[in-house]
Short mmCIF file of C-alpha atoms in Angstrom, two decimals:
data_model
loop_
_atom_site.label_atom_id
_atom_site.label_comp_id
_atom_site.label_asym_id
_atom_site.label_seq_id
_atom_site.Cartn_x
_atom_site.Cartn_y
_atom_site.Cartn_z
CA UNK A 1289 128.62 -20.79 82.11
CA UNK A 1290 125.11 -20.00 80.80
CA UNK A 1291 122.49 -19.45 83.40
CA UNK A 1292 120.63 -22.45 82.34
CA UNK A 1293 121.88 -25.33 80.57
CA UNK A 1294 120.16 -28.35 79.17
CA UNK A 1295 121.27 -30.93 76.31
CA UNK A 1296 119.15 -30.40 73.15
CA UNK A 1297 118.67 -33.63 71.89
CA UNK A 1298 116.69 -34.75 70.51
CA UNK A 1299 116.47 -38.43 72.85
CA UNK A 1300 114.61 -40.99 70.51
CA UNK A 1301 113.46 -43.78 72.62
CA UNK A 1302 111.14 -46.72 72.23
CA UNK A 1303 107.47 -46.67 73.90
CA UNK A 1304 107.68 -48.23 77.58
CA UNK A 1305 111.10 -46.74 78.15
CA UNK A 1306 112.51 -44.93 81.04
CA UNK A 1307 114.33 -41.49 79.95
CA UNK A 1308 115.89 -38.63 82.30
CA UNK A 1309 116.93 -35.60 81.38
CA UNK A 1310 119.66 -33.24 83.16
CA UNK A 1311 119.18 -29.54 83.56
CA UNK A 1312 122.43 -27.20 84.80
CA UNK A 1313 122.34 -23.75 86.26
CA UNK A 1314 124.66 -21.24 87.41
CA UNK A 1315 123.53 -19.59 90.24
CA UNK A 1316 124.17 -21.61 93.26
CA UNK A 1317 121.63 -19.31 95.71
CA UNK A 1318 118.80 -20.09 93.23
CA UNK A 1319 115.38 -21.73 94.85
CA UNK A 1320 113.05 -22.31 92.62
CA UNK A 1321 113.23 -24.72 90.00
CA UNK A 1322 110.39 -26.04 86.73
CA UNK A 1323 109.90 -28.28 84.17
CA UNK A 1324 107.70 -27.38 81.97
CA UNK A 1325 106.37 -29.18 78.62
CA UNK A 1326 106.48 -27.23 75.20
CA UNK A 1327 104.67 -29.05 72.25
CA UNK A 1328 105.47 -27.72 68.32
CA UNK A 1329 104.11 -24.06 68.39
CA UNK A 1330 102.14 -24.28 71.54
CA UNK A 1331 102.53 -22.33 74.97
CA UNK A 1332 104.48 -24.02 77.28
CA UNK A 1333 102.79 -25.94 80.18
CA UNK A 1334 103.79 -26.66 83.67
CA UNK A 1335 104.69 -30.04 84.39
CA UNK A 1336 106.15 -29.92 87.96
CA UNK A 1337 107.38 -27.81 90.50
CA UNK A 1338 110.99 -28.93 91.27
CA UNK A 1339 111.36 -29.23 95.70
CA UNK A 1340 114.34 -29.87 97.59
CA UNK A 1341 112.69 -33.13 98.40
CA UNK A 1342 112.04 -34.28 94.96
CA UNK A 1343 108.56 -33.94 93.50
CA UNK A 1344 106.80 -36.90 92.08
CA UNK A 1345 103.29 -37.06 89.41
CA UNK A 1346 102.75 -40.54 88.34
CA UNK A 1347 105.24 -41.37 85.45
CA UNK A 1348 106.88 -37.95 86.39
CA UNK A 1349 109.91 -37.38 89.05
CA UNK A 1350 111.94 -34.45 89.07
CA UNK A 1351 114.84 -34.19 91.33
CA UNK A 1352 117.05 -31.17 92.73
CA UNK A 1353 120.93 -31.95 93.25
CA UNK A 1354 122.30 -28.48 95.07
CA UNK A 1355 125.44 -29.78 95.37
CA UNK A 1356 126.05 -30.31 91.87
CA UNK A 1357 123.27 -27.55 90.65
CA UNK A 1358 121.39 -29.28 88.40
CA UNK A 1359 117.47 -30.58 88.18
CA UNK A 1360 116.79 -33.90 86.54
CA UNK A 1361 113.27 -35.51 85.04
CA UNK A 1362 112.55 -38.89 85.04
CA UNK A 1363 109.91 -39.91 82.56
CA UNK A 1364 109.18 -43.80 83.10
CA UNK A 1365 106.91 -46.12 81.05
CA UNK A 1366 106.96 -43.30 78.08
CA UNK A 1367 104.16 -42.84 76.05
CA UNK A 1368 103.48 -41.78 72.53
CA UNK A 1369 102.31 -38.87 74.00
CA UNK A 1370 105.32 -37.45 75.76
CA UNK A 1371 106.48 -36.38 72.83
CA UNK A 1372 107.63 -32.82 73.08
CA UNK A 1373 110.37 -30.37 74.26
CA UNK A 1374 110.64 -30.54 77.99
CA UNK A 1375 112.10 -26.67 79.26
CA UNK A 1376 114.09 -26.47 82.43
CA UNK A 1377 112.94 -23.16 84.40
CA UNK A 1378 114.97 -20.89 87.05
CA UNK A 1379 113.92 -18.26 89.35
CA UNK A 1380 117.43 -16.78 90.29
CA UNK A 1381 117.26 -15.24 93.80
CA UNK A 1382 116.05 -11.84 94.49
CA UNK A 1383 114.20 -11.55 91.08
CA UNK A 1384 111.42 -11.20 89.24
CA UNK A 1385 112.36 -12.70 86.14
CA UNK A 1386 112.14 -16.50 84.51
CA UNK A 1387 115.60 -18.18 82.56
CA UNK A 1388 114.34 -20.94 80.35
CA UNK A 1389 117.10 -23.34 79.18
CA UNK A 1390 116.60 -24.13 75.18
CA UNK A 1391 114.90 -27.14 76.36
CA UNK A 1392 115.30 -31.05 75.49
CA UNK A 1393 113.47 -32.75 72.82
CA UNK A 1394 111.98 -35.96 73.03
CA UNK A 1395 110.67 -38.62 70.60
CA UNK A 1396 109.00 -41.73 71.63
CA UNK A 1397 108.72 -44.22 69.29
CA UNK A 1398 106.20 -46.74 68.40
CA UNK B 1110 89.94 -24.30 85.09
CA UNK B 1111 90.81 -20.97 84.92
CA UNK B 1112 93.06 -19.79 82.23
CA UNK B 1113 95.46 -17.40 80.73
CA UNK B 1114 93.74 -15.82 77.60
CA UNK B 1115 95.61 -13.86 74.51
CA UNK B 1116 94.28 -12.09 71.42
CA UNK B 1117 94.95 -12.25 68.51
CA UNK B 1118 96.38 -15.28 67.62
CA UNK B 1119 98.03 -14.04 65.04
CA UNK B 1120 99.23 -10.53 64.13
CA UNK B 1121 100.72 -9.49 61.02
CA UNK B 1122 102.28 -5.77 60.77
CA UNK B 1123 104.50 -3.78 58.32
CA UNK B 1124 107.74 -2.70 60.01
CA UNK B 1125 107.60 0.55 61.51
CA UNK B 1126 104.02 0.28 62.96
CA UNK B 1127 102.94 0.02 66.37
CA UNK B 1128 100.86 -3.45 67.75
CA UNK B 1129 99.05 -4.23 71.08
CA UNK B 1130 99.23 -7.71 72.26
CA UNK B 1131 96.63 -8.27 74.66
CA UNK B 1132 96.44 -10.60 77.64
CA UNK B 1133 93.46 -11.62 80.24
CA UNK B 1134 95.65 -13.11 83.35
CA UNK B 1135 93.87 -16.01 85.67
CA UNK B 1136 91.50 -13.78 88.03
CA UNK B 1137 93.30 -13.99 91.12
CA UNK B 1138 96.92 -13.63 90.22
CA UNK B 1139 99.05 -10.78 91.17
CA UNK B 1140 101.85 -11.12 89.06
CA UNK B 1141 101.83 -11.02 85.48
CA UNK B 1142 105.01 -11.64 82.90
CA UNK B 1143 105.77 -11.13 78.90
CA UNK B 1144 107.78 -13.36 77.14
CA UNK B 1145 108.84 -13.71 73.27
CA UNK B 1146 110.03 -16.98 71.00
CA UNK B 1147 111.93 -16.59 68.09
CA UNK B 1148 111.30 -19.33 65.82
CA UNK B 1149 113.67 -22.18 66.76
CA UNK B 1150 114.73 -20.44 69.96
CA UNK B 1151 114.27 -20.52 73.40
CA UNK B 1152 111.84 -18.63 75.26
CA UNK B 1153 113.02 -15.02 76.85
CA UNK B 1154 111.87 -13.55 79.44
CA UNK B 1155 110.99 -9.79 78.59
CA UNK B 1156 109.01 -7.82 81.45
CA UNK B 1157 107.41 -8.59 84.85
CA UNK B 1158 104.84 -6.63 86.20
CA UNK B 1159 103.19 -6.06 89.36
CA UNK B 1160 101.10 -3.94 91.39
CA UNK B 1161 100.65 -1.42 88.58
CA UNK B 1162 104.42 -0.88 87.68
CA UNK B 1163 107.25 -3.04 86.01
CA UNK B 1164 108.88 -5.57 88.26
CA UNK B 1165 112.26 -6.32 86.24
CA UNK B 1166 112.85 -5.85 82.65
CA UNK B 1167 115.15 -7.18 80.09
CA UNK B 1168 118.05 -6.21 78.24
CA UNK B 1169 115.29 -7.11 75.35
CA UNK B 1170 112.51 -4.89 76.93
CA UNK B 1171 114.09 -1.59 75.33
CA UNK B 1172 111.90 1.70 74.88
CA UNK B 1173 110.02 0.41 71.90
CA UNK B 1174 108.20 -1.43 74.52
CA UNK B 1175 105.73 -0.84 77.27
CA UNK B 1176 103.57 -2.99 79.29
CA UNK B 1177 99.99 -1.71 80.89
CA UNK B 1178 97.30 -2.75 83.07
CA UNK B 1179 94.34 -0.48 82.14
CA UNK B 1180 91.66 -2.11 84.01
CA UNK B 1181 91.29 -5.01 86.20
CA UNK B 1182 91.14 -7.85 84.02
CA UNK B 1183 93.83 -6.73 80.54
CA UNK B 1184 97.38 -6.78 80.59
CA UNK B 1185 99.24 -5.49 77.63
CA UNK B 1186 102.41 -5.42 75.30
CA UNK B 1187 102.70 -2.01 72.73
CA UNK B 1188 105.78 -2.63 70.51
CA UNK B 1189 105.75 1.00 69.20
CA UNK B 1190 107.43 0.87 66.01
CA UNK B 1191 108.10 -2.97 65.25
CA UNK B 1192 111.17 -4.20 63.42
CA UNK B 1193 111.24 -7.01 61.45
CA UNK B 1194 113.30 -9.03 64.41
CA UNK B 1195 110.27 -8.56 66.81
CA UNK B 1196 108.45 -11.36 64.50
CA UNK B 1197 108.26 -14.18 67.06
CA UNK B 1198 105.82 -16.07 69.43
CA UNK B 1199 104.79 -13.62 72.49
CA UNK B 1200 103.60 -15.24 75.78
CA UNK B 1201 101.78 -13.85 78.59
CA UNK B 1202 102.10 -15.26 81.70
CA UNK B 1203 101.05 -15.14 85.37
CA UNK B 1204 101.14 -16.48 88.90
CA UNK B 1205 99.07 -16.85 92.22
CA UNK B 1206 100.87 -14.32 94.34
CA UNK B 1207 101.57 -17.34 97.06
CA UNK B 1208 103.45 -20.70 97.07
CA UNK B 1209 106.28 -21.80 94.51
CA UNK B 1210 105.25 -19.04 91.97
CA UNK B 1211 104.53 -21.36 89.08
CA UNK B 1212 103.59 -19.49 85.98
CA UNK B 1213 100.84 -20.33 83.83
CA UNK B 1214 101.12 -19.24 80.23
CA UNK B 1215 98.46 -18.06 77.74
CA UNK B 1216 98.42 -19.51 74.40
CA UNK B 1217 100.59 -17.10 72.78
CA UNK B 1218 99.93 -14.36 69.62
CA UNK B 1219 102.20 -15.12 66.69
CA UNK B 1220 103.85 -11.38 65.18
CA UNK B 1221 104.93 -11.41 61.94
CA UNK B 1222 106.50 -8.04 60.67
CA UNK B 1223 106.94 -7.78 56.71
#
Protein backbone atom coordinates (compact mmCIF):
# COMPACT_ATOMS: atom_id res chain seq x y z
CA UNK A 1 0.00 0.00 0.00
CA UNK A 2 1.60 3.36 -0.88
CA UNK A 3 2.08 5.73 1.97
CA UNK A 4 -0.31 8.14 0.53
CA UNK A 5 -2.97 7.50 -1.81
CA UNK A 6 -5.34 9.79 -3.59
CA UNK A 7 -7.48 9.28 -6.95
CA UNK A 8 -6.01 11.41 -9.79
CA UNK A 9 -8.82 12.51 -11.57
CA UNK A 10 -9.31 14.72 -12.98
CA UNK A 11 -13.27 15.49 -11.33
CA UNK A 12 -15.00 17.87 -13.93
CA UNK A 13 -17.91 19.42 -12.28
CA UNK A 14 -20.29 22.24 -13.01
CA UNK A 15 -19.94 25.77 -11.08
CA UNK A 16 -22.18 25.69 -7.77
CA UNK A 17 -21.41 22.03 -7.20
CA UNK A 18 -20.44 20.20 -4.15
CA UNK A 19 -17.22 17.84 -4.74
CA UNK A 20 -15.16 15.69 -2.04
CA UNK A 21 -12.23 14.17 -2.48
CA UNK A 22 -10.74 10.99 -0.52
CA UNK A 23 -7.15 10.78 0.57
CA UNK A 24 -5.67 7.11 1.96
CA UNK A 25 -2.60 6.53 4.02
CA UNK A 26 -0.77 3.74 5.41
CA UNK A 27 0.48 4.44 8.57
CA UNK A 28 -2.15 4.04 11.13
CA UNK A 29 0.04 6.03 14.14
CA UNK A 30 0.22 9.05 11.77
CA UNK A 31 -1.09 12.64 13.33
CA UNK A 32 -0.84 15.13 11.21
CA UNK A 33 -2.71 15.49 8.19
CA UNK A 34 -2.89 18.66 4.97
CA UNK A 35 -4.49 19.65 2.09
CA UNK A 36 -2.83 21.75 0.25
CA UNK A 37 -3.72 23.52 -3.25
CA UNK A 38 -1.21 23.21 -6.27
CA UNK A 39 -2.11 25.44 -9.35
CA UNK A 40 -0.21 24.58 -13.03
CA UNK A 41 3.54 25.26 -12.20
CA UNK A 42 3.07 27.10 -9.01
CA UNK A 43 4.24 26.22 -5.32
CA UNK A 44 1.84 24.51 -3.51
CA UNK A 45 -0.28 26.39 -0.87
CA UNK A 46 -1.80 25.39 2.35
CA UNK A 47 -5.36 25.08 2.39
CA UNK A 48 -6.16 23.47 5.80
CA UNK A 49 -4.81 21.78 8.57
CA UNK A 50 -6.65 18.39 8.85
CA UNK A 51 -7.84 17.90 13.12
CA UNK A 52 -9.31 15.00 14.64
CA UNK A 53 -12.34 17.17 14.97
CA UNK A 54 -12.70 18.16 11.44
CA UNK A 55 -11.51 21.59 10.33
CA UNK A 56 -13.81 23.91 8.55
CA UNK A 57 -12.87 27.50 6.15
CA UNK A 58 -15.94 28.69 4.52
CA UNK A 59 -16.62 26.52 1.35
CA UNK A 60 -13.76 24.26 2.77
CA UNK A 61 -14.23 21.06 5.25
CA UNK A 62 -11.74 18.54 5.64
CA UNK A 63 -12.39 15.55 7.68
CA UNK A 64 -10.11 12.78 9.44
CA UNK A 65 -11.62 9.08 9.51
CA UNK A 66 -8.83 7.03 11.82
CA UNK A 67 -10.67 4.16 11.64
CA UNK A 68 -10.63 3.82 8.07
CA UNK A 69 -7.26 6.10 7.57
CA UNK A 70 -8.19 8.35 5.19
CA UNK A 71 -8.75 12.45 5.04
CA UNK A 72 -11.54 13.78 2.89
CA UNK A 73 -12.22 17.59 1.40
CA UNK A 74 -15.37 18.91 0.85
CA UNK A 75 -15.44 21.79 -1.57
CA UNK A 76 -19.18 23.18 -1.68
CA UNK A 77 -20.66 25.92 -3.94
CA UNK A 78 -17.38 25.49 -6.35
CA UNK A 79 -16.08 28.24 -8.05
CA UNK A 80 -14.27 28.87 -11.26
CA UNK A 81 -11.54 29.44 -9.21
CA UNK A 82 -11.01 26.15 -7.46
CA UNK A 83 -9.61 24.95 -10.23
CA UNK A 84 -6.41 23.16 -9.43
CA UNK A 85 -4.72 19.98 -8.04
CA UNK A 86 -5.64 19.59 -4.43
CA UNK A 87 -2.37 17.41 -2.61
CA UNK A 88 -3.11 15.29 0.39
CA UNK A 89 -0.10 15.74 3.00
CA UNK A 90 1.26 13.22 5.86
CA UNK A 91 3.55 13.68 8.66
CA UNK A 92 4.21 9.93 9.59
CA UNK A 93 5.07 9.67 13.32
CA UNK A 94 8.43 10.22 14.69
CA UNK A 95 9.66 12.14 11.53
CA UNK A 96 10.82 14.88 10.00
CA UNK A 97 9.80 14.36 6.62
CA UNK A 98 6.46 15.33 4.36
CA UNK A 99 4.63 12.31 1.89
CA UNK A 100 2.58 14.13 -0.69
CA UNK A 101 0.02 11.90 -2.46
CA UNK A 102 0.09 12.70 -6.49
CA UNK A 103 -2.75 14.87 -5.74
CA UNK A 104 -6.44 15.21 -7.32
CA UNK A 105 -7.28 17.42 -10.11
CA UNK A 106 -10.16 19.45 -10.37
CA UNK A 107 -12.06 21.32 -13.13
CA UNK A 108 -14.99 23.48 -12.54
CA UNK A 109 -16.91 24.29 -15.27
CA UNK A 110 -18.75 27.26 -16.40
CA UNK B 1 2.54 38.52 5.20
CA UNK B 2 5.65 37.08 5.56
CA UNK B 3 6.92 34.77 2.97
CA UNK B 4 9.11 32.05 1.74
CA UNK B 5 11.52 33.58 -0.92
CA UNK B 6 13.68 31.52 -3.74
CA UNK B 7 16.20 32.65 -6.35
CA UNK B 8 16.49 32.14 -9.29
CA UNK B 9 13.48 31.32 -10.81
CA UNK B 10 14.90 29.58 -13.25
CA UNK B 11 18.26 27.82 -13.60
CA UNK B 12 19.61 26.30 -16.57
CA UNK B 13 22.99 24.10 -16.28
CA UNK B 14 25.00 21.67 -18.50
CA UNK B 15 25.19 18.23 -16.89
CA UNK B 16 28.06 17.71 -14.82
CA UNK B 17 28.14 21.22 -13.17
CA UNK B 18 27.42 22.19 -9.79
CA UNK B 19 24.15 24.79 -8.91
CA UNK B 20 23.08 26.57 -5.64
CA UNK B 21 19.45 26.96 -5.13
CA UNK B 22 18.90 29.51 -2.68
CA UNK B 23 16.10 30.00 -0.15
CA UNK B 24 15.13 32.99 2.44
CA UNK B 25 12.73 30.98 5.06
CA UNK B 26 9.79 33.15 6.96
CA UNK B 27 11.89 34.98 9.85
CA UNK B 28 10.81 33.11 12.71
CA UNK B 29 10.72 29.53 11.62
CA UNK B 30 12.94 26.89 12.90
CA UNK B 31 12.54 24.28 10.55
CA UNK B 32 13.31 24.44 7.06
CA UNK B 33 12.67 21.53 4.18
CA UNK B 34 13.79 20.86 0.29
CA UNK B 35 11.63 19.36 -1.98
CA UNK B 36 11.85 18.55 -5.93
CA UNK B 37 8.91 18.06 -8.82
CA UNK B 38 9.51 16.25 -11.75
CA UNK B 39 7.40 17.45 -14.42
CA UNK B 40 4.06 15.59 -14.19
CA UNK B 41 4.97 14.10 -10.81
CA UNK B 42 4.32 14.42 -7.41
CA UNK B 43 6.20 16.40 -5.07
CA UNK B 44 9.19 14.52 -2.95
CA UNK B 45 10.32 15.28 -0.07
CA UNK B 46 14.26 15.51 -0.16
CA UNK B 47 15.97 16.98 3.14
CA UNK B 48 14.85 18.54 6.46
CA UNK B 49 16.92 20.66 8.32
CA UNK B 50 17.15 22.05 11.65
CA UNK B 51 19.17 23.64 14.18
CA UNK B 52 22.22 23.75 11.90
CA UNK B 53 22.27 19.98 10.84
CA UNK B 54 20.03 17.66 8.60
CA UNK B 55 16.88 16.41 10.24
CA UNK B 56 15.97 13.31 7.87
CA UNK B 57 17.00 12.80 4.38
CA UNK B 58 15.81 10.89 1.46
CA UNK B 59 16.61 7.94 -0.39
CA UNK B 60 16.75 10.93 -3.18
CA UNK B 61 19.07 13.20 -1.03
CA UNK B 62 22.30 11.13 -2.13
CA UNK B 63 25.94 12.71 -1.82
CA UNK B 64 25.57 14.92 -4.84
CA UNK B 65 23.60 16.93 -2.45
CA UNK B 66 24.06 19.13 0.54
CA UNK B 67 21.96 21.56 2.30
CA UNK B 68 23.50 24.78 4.36
CA UNK B 69 22.54 27.51 6.51
CA UNK B 70 25.40 30.06 6.23
CA UNK B 71 23.92 32.90 7.97
CA UNK B 72 20.77 33.69 9.63
CA UNK B 73 18.45 34.45 7.00
CA UNK B 74 19.74 31.75 3.58
CA UNK B 75 19.09 28.26 3.36
CA UNK B 76 20.59 26.32 0.54
CA UNK B 77 20.56 23.29 -1.97
CA UNK B 78 24.29 22.51 -3.90
CA UNK B 79 23.60 19.69 -6.42
CA UNK B 80 27.36 19.13 -7.05
CA UNK B 81 27.55 17.64 -10.34
CA UNK B 82 23.88 17.70 -11.81
CA UNK B 83 22.51 14.98 -14.06
CA UNK B 84 20.16 15.49 -16.51
CA UNK B 85 17.30 13.70 -14.11
CA UNK B 86 17.80 16.49 -11.44
CA UNK B 87 15.84 18.89 -14.08
CA UNK B 88 12.66 19.47 -12.06
CA UNK B 89 10.79 22.10 -9.88
CA UNK B 90 12.75 22.55 -6.36
CA UNK B 91 10.76 23.86 -3.34
CA UNK B 92 11.88 25.28 -0.20
CA UNK B 93 9.88 25.09 2.58
CA UNK B 94 9.48 25.95 6.27
CA UNK B 95 7.51 25.95 9.49
CA UNK B 96 6.87 27.91 12.84
CA UNK B 97 8.61 25.59 15.24
CA UNK B 98 5.06 25.33 17.32
CA UNK B 99 1.49 24.08 16.58
CA UNK B 100 0.43 21.60 13.66
CA UNK B 101 3.76 22.23 11.74
CA UNK B 102 2.18 23.48 8.54
CA UNK B 103 4.73 24.20 5.90
CA UNK B 104 4.78 27.14 3.86
CA UNK B 105 6.48 26.83 0.50
CA UNK B 106 8.53 29.34 -1.53
CA UNK B 107 7.77 29.78 -5.07
CA UNK B 108 10.03 27.28 -6.39
CA UNK B 109 13.40 27.58 -8.95
CA UNK B 110 12.83 25.60 -12.14
CA UNK B 111 16.47 23.38 -13.07
CA UNK B 112 16.86 22.46 -16.33
CA UNK B 113 20.10 20.37 -17.10
CA UNK B 114 21.03 20.06 -20.97
Amino acid sequence: RKEVEQDPGPFNVPEGATVAFNCTYSNSASQSFFWYRQDCRKEPKLLMSVYSSGNEDGRFTAQLNRASQYISLLIRDSKLSDSATYLCVVNPPGTYKYIFGTGTRLKVLA
Amino acid sequence: EPEVTQTPSHQVTQMGQEVILRCVPISNHLYFYWYRQILGQKVEFLVSFYNNEISEKSEIFDDQFSVERPDGSNFTLKIRSTKLEDSAMYFCASTAPRGVYEQYFGPGTRLTVT
